[in-house]
mmCIF file of C-alpha atoms in Angstrom:
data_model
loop_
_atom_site.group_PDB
_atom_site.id
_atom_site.type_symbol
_atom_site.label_atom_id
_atom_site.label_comp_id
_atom_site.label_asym_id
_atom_site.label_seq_id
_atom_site.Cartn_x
_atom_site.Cartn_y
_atom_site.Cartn_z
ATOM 1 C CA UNK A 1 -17.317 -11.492 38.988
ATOM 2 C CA UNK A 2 -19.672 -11.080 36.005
ATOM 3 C CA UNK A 3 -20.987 -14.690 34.450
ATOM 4 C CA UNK A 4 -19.971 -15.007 31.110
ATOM 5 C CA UNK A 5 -24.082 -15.852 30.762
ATOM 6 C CA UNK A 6 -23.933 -11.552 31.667
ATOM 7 C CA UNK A 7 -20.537 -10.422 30.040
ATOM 8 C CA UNK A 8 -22.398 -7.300 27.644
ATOM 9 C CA UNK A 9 -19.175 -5.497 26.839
ATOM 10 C CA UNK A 10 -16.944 -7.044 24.515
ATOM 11 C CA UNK A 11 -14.012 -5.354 22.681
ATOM 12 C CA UNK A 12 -12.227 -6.744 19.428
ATOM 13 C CA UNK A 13 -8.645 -5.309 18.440
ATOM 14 C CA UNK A 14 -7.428 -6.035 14.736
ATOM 15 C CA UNK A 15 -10.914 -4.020 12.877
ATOM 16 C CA UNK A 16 -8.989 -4.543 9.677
ATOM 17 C CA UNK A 17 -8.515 -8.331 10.330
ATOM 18 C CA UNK A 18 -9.905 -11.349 8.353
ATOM 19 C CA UNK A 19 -10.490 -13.382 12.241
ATOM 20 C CA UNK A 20 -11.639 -9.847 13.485
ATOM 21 C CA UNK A 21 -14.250 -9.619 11.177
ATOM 22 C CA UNK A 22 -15.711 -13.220 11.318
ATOM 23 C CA UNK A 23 -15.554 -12.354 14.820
ATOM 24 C CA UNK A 24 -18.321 -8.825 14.785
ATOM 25 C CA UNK A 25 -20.787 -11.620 13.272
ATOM 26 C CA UNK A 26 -20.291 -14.523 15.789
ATOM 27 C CA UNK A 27 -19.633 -12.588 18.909
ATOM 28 C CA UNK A 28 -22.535 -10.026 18.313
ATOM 29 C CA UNK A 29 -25.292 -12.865 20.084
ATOM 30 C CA UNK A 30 -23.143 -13.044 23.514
ATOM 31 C CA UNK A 31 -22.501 -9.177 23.773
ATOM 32 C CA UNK A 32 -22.540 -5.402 22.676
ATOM 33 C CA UNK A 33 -19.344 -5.630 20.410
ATOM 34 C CA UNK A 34 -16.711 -2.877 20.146
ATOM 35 C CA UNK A 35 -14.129 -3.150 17.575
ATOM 36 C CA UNK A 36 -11.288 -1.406 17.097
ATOM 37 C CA UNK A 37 -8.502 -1.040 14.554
ATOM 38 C CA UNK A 38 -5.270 0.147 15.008
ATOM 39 C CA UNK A 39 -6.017 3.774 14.440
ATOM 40 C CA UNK A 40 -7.874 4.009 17.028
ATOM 41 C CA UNK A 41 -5.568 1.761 18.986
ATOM 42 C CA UNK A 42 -2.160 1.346 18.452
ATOM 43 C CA UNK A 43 -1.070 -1.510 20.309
ATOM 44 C CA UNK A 44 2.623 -0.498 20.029
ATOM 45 C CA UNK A 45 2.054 2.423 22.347
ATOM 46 C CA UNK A 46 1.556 1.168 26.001
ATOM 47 C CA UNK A 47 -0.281 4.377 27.677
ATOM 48 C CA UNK A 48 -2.836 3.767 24.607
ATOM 49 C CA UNK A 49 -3.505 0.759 25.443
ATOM 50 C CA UNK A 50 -4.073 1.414 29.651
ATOM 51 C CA UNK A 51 -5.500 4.600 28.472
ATOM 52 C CA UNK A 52 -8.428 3.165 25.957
ATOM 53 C CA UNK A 53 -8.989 -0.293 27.711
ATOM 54 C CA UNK A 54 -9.905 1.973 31.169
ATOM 55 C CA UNK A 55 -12.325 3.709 29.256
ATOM 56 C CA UNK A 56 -14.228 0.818 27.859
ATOM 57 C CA UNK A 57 -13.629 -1.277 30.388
ATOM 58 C CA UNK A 58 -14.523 -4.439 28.361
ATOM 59 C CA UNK A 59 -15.264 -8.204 30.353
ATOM 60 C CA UNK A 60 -14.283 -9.513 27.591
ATOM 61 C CA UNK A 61 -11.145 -8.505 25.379
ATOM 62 C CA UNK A 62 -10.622 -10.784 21.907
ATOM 63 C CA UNK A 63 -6.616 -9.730 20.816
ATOM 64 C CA UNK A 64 -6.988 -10.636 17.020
ATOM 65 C CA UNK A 65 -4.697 -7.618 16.086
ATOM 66 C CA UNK A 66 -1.093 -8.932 15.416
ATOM 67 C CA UNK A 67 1.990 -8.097 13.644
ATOM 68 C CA UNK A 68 1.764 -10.612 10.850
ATOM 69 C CA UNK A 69 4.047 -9.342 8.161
ATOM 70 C CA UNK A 70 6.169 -12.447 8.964
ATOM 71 C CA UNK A 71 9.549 -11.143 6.473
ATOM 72 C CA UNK A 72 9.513 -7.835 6.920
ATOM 73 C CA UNK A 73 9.628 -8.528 10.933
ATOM 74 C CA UNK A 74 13.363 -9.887 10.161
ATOM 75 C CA UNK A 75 13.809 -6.209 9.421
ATOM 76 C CA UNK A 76 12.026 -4.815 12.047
ATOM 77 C CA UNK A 77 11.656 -6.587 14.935
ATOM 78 C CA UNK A 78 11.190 -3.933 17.583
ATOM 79 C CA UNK A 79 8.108 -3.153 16.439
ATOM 80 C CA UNK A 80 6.868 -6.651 16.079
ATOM 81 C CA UNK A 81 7.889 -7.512 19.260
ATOM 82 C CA UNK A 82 6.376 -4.227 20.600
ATOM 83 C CA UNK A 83 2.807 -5.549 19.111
ATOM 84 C CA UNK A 84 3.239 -9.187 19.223
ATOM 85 C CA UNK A 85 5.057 -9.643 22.467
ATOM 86 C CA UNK A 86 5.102 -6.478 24.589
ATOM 87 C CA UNK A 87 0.841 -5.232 24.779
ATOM 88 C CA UNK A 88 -0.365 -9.096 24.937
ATOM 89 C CA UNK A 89 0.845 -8.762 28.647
ATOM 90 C CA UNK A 90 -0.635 -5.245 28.964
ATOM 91 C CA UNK A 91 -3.882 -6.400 28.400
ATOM 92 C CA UNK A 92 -3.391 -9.492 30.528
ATOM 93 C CA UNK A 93 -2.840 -7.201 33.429
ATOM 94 C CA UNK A 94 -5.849 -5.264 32.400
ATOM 95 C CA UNK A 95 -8.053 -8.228 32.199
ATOM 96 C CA UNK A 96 -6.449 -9.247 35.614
ATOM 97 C CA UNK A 97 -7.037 -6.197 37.330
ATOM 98 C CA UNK A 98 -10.870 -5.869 35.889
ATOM 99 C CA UNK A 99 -11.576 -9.314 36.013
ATOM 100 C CA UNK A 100 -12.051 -9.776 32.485
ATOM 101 C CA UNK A 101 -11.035 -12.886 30.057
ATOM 102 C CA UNK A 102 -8.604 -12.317 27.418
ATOM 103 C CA UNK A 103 -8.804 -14.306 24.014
ATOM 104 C CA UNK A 104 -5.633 -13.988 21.963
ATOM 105 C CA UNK A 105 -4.494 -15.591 18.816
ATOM 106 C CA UNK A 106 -1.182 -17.325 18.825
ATOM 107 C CA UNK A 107 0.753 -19.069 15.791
ATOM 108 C CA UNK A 108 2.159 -22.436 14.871
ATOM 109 C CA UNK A 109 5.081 -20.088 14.054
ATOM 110 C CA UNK A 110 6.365 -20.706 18.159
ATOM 111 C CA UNK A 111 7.689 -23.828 16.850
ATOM 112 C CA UNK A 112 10.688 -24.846 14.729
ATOM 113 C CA UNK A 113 8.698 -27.269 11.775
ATOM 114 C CA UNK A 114 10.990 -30.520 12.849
ATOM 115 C CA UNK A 115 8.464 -32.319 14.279
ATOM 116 C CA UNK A 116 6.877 -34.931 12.237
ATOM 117 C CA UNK A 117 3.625 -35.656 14.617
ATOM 118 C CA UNK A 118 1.333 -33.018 14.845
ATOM 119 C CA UNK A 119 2.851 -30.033 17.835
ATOM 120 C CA UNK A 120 1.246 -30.484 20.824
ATOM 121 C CA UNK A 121 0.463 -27.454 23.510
ATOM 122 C CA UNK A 122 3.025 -29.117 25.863
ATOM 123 C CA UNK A 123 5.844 -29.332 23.254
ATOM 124 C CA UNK A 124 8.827 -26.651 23.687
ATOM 125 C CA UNK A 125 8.509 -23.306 21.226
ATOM 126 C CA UNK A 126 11.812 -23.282 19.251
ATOM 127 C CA UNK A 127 10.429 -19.891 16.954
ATOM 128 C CA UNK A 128 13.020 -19.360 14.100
ATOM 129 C CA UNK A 129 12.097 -16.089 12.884
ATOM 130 C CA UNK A 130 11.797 -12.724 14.744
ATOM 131 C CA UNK A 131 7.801 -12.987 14.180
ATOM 132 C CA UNK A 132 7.446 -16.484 16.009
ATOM 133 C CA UNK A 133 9.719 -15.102 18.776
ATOM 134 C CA UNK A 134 7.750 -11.728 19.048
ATOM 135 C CA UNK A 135 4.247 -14.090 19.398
ATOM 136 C CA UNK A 136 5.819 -16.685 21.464
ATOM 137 C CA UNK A 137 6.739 -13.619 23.530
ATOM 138 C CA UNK A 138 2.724 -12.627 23.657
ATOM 139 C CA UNK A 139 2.159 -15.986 25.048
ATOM 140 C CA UNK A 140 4.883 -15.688 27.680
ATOM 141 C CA UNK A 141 3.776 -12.608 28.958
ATOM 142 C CA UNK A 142 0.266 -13.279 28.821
ATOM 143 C CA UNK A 143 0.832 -17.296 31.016
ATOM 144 C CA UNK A 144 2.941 -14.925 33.319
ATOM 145 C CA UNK A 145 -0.161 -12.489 34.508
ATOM 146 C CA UNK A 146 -2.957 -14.313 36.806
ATOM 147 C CA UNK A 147 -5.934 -13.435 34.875
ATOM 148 C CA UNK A 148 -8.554 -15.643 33.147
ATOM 149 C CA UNK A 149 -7.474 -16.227 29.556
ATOM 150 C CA UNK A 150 -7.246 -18.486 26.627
ATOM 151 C CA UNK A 151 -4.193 -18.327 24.095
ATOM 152 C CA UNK A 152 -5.490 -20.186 20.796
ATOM 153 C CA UNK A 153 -3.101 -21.189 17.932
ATOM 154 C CA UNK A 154 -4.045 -21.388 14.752
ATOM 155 C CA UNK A 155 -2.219 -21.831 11.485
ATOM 156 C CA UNK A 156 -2.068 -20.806 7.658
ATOM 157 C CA UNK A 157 -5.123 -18.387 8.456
ATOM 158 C CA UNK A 158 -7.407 -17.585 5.366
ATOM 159 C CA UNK A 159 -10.467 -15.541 4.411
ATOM 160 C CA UNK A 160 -12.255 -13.106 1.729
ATOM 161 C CA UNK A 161 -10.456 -10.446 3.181
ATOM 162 C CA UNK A 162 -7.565 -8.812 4.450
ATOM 163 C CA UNK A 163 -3.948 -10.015 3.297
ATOM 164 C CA UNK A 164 -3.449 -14.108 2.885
ATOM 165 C CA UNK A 165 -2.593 -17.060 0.928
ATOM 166 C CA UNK A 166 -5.741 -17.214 -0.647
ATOM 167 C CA UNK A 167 -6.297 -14.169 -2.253
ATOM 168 C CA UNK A 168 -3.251 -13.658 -3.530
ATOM 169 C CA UNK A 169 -3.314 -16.733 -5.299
ATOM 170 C CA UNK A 170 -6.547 -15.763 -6.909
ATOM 171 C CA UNK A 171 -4.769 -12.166 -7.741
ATOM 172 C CA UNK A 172 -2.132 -13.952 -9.406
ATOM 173 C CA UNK A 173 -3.558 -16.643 -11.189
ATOM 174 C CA UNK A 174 -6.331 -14.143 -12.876
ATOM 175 C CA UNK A 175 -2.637 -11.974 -13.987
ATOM 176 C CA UNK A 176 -0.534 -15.010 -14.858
ATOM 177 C CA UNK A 177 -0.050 -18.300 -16.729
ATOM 178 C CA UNK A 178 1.721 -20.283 -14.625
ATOM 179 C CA UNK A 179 2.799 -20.419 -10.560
ATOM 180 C CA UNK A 180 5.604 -21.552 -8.714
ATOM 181 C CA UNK A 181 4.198 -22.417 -5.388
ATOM 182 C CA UNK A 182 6.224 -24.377 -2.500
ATOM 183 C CA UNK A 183 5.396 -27.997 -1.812
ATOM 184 C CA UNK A 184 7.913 -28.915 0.833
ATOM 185 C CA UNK A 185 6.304 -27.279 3.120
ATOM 186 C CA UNK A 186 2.882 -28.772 5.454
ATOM 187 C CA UNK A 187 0.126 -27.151 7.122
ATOM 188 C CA UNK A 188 -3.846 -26.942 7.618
ATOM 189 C CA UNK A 189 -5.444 -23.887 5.587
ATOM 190 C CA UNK A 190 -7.633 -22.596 8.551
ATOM 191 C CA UNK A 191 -10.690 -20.560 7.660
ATOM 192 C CA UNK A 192 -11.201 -17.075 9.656
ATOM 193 C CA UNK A 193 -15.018 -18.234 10.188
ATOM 194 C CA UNK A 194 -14.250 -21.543 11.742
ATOM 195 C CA UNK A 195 -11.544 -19.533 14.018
ATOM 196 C CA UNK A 196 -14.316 -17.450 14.651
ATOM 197 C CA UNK A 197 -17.090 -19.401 15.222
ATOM 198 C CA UNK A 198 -15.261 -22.173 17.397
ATOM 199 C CA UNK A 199 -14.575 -18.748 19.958
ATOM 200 C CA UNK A 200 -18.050 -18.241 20.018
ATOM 201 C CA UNK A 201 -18.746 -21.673 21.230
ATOM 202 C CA UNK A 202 -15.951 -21.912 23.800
ATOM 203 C CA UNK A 203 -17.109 -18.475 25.104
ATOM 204 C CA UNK A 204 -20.292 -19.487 25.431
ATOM 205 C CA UNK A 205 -20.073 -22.786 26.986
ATOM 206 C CA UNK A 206 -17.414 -21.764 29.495
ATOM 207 C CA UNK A 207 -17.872 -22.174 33.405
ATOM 208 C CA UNK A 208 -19.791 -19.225 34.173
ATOM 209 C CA UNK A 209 -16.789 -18.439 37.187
ATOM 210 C CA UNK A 210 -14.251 -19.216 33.604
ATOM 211 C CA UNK A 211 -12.529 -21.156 36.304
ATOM 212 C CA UNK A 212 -11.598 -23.140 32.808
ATOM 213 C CA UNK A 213 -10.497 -20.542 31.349
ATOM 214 C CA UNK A 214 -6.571 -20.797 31.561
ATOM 215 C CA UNK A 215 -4.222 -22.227 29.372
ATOM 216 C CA UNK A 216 -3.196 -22.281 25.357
ATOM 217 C CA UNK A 217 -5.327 -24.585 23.012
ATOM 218 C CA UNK A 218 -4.434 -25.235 19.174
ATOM 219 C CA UNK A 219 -7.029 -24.368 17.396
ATOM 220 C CA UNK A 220 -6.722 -25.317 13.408
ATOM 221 C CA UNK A 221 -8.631 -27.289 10.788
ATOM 222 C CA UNK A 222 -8.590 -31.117 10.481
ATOM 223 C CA UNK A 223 -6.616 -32.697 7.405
ATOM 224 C CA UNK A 224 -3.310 -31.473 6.220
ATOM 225 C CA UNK A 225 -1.698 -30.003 2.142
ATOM 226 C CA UNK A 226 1.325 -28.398 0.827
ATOM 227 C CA UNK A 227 1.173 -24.722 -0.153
ATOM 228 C CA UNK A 228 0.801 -26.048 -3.404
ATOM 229 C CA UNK A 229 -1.584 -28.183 -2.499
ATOM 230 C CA UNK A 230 -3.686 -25.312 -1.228
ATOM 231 C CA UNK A 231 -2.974 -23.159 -4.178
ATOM 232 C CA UNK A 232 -4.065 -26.139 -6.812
ATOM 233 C CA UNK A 233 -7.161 -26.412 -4.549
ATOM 234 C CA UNK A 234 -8.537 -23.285 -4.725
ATOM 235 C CA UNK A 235 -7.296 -22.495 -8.426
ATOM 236 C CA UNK A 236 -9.667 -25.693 -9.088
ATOM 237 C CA UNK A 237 -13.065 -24.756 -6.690
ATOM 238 C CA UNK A 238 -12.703 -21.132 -7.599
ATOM 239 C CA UNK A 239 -13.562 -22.522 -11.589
ATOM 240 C CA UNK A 240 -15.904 -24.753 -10.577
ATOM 241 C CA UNK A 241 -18.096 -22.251 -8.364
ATOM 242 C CA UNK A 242 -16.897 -19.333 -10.911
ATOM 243 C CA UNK A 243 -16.892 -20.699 -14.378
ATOM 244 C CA UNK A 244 -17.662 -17.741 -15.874
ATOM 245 C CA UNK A 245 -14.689 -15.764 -14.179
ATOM 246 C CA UNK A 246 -11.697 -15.518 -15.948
ATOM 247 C CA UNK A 247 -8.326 -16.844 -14.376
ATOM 248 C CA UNK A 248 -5.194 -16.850 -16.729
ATOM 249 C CA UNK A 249 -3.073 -20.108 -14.581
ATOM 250 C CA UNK A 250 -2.469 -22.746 -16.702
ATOM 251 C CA UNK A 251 0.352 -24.427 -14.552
ATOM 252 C CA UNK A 252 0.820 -24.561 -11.465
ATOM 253 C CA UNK A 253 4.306 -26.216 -10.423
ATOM 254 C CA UNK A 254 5.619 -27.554 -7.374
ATOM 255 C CA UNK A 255 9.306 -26.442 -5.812
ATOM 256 C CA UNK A 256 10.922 -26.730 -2.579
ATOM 257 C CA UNK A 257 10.858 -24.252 -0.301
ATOM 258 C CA UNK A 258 15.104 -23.625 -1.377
ATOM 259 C CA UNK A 259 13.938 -22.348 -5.072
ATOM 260 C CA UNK A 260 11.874 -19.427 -2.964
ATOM 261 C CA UNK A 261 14.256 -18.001 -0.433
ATOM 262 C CA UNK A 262 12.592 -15.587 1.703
ATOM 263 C CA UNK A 263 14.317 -13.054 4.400
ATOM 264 C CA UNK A 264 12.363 -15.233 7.053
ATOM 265 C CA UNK A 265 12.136 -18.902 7.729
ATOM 266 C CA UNK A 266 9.220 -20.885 7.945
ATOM 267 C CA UNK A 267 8.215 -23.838 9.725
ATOM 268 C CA UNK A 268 8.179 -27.093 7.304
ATOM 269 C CA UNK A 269 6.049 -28.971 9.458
ATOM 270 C CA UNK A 270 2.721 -26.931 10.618
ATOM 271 C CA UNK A 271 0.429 -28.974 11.805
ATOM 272 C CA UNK A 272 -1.249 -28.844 15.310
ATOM 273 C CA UNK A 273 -3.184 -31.824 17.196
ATOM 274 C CA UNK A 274 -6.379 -30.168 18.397
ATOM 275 C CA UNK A 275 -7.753 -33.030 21.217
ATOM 276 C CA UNK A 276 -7.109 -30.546 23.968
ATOM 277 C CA UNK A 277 -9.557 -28.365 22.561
ATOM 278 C CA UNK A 278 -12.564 -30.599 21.780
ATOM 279 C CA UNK A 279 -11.831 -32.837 24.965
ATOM 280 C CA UNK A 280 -12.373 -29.268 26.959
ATOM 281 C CA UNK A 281 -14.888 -27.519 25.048
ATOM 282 C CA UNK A 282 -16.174 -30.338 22.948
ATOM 283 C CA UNK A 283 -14.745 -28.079 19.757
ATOM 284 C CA UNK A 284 -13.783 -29.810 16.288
ATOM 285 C CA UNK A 285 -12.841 -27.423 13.278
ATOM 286 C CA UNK A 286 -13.500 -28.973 9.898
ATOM 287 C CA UNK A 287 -11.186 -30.544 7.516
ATOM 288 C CA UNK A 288 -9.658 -27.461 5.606
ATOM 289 C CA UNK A 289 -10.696 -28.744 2.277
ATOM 290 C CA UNK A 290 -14.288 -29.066 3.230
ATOM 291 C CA UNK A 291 -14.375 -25.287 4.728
ATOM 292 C CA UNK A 292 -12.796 -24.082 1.085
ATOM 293 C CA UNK A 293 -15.453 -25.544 -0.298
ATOM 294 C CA UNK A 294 -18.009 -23.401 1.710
ATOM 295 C CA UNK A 295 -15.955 -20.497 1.361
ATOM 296 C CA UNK A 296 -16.625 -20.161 -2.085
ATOM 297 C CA UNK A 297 -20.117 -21.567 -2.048
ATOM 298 C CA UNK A 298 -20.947 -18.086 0.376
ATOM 299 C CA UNK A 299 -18.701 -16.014 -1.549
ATOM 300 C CA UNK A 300 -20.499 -13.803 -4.176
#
């Protein structure tokens, strides 16, 4: 078995991906980096999947492709649960049978939102919407396959890129004079970089045999805000970095999450407690305000 100290060949699914991309930059000093989006690999095809992962044969594989078009998987959850669920265990076996480690990215969206303590990795999924059931089905299939792998859940994922929160906050507040945001509703904003560069560590300072390597670890920033919270917050640094960009918000109100109805239900209660992950790998994501704050002090 390679030492991770060795590993050269490292594959990323999800090209198009706001963690995928952070992850090019702070994988590329551990390995020669492949990247792939899903043209080139569909994950909801099977033989693709055998068929391209034998060819590169990879020591390490990083899953941060996913399904994430959380309401419109209430409409079509075949193909959600195809991506989500049904290829995280194809490339467990893969890993298993090459003796590579597997890295995939898993959701607070396993979990119901009841809780009022941060979720825990030992607390029971209870997913109520066809997405968290399609990734809580990832997870199963991956913690059924012997191979060396970590399963790292992360929530309310934002970057300069790709589809989230956070830019389409900024879309709409440069079109519109006032927002109706939810406030009922409690998670920690986690920044694609930090996702990113806390894999990097772990990766790096893993048993070289990755006889650590097992398990699921939450994986999310410190600190805790509303979505409206979040929205007010970045309406506020993105005119104090930008002063000379125009946005047209004036108000921003707060409603429960019953005044915005959407085919899919979300978890009112998202936050994760993370001491599994820096007792292990000594790992500690910032507070989600403070990593805003650098978002838009790098963001040109």
């Amino acid at each position: 078995m390679n030492e991770c100290s060795n590993m050269k060949e490292i594959l990323i699914l999800g090209q198009q991906g706001q963690v995928a991309w952070e992850l090019q930059v702070t994988l590329a000093t551990l390995g020669r980096v492949t990247v792939l989006g899903s043209q080139e690999l569909d994950l909801a095809d099977p033989d693709r999947i055998r068929a391209k992962i034998a060819a590169l044969q990879p020591q390490i594989i990083v899953n941060a492709a996913a399904y994430t078009a959380v309401d419109k998987a209430e409409s079509e959850p075949e193909l959600a649960m195809a991506i989500n669920g049904t290829a995280p265990g194809i490339l467990a076996e893969l890993a298993r049978k090459s003796q590579a480690l597997l890295i995939h990215y898993s959701t607070e969206y396993v979990f119901d939102g009841q809780k009022t303590t941060p979720y825990l990795e030992t607390d029971t999924p209870n997913p109520v919407s066809a997405y968290g059931a399609s990734k809580l089905a990832g997870e199963q299939a991956i913690t059924q396959v012997d191979c060396a792998h970590l399963i790292l859940r992360t929530t309310w994922v934002y970057g300069n890129r790709g589809k989230n929160f956070l830019l389409t906050i900024l879309r709409l507040a440069a079109e519109r004079p006032e927002l109706k945001i939810v406030a009922d509703q409690v998670g920690a904003p986690t920044w694609s970089r930090s996702i990113a560069e806390a894999t990097a560590q772990i990766i790096a300072q893993s048993h070289p045999d990755r006889s650590n390597l097992r398990g699921i670890y939450n994986l999310s920033a410190a600190g805790k805000t509303s979505w409206h919270g979040f929205a007010t917050e970045i309406v506020t640094r993105y005119r104090s970095h930008y002063p000379d960009r125009h946005l047209a918000i004036e108000n921003i109100l707060a409603i429960p999450a019953t005044d915005y109805p959407t085919p899919a239900q979300r978890p009112a209660y998202s936050i994760l407690d993370n001491s599994k992950v820096l007792a292990d790998f000594g790992v500690q994501l910032p507070d989600w305000n403070a990593s805003l704050g650098q978002l838009f002090a790098r963001w040109q």
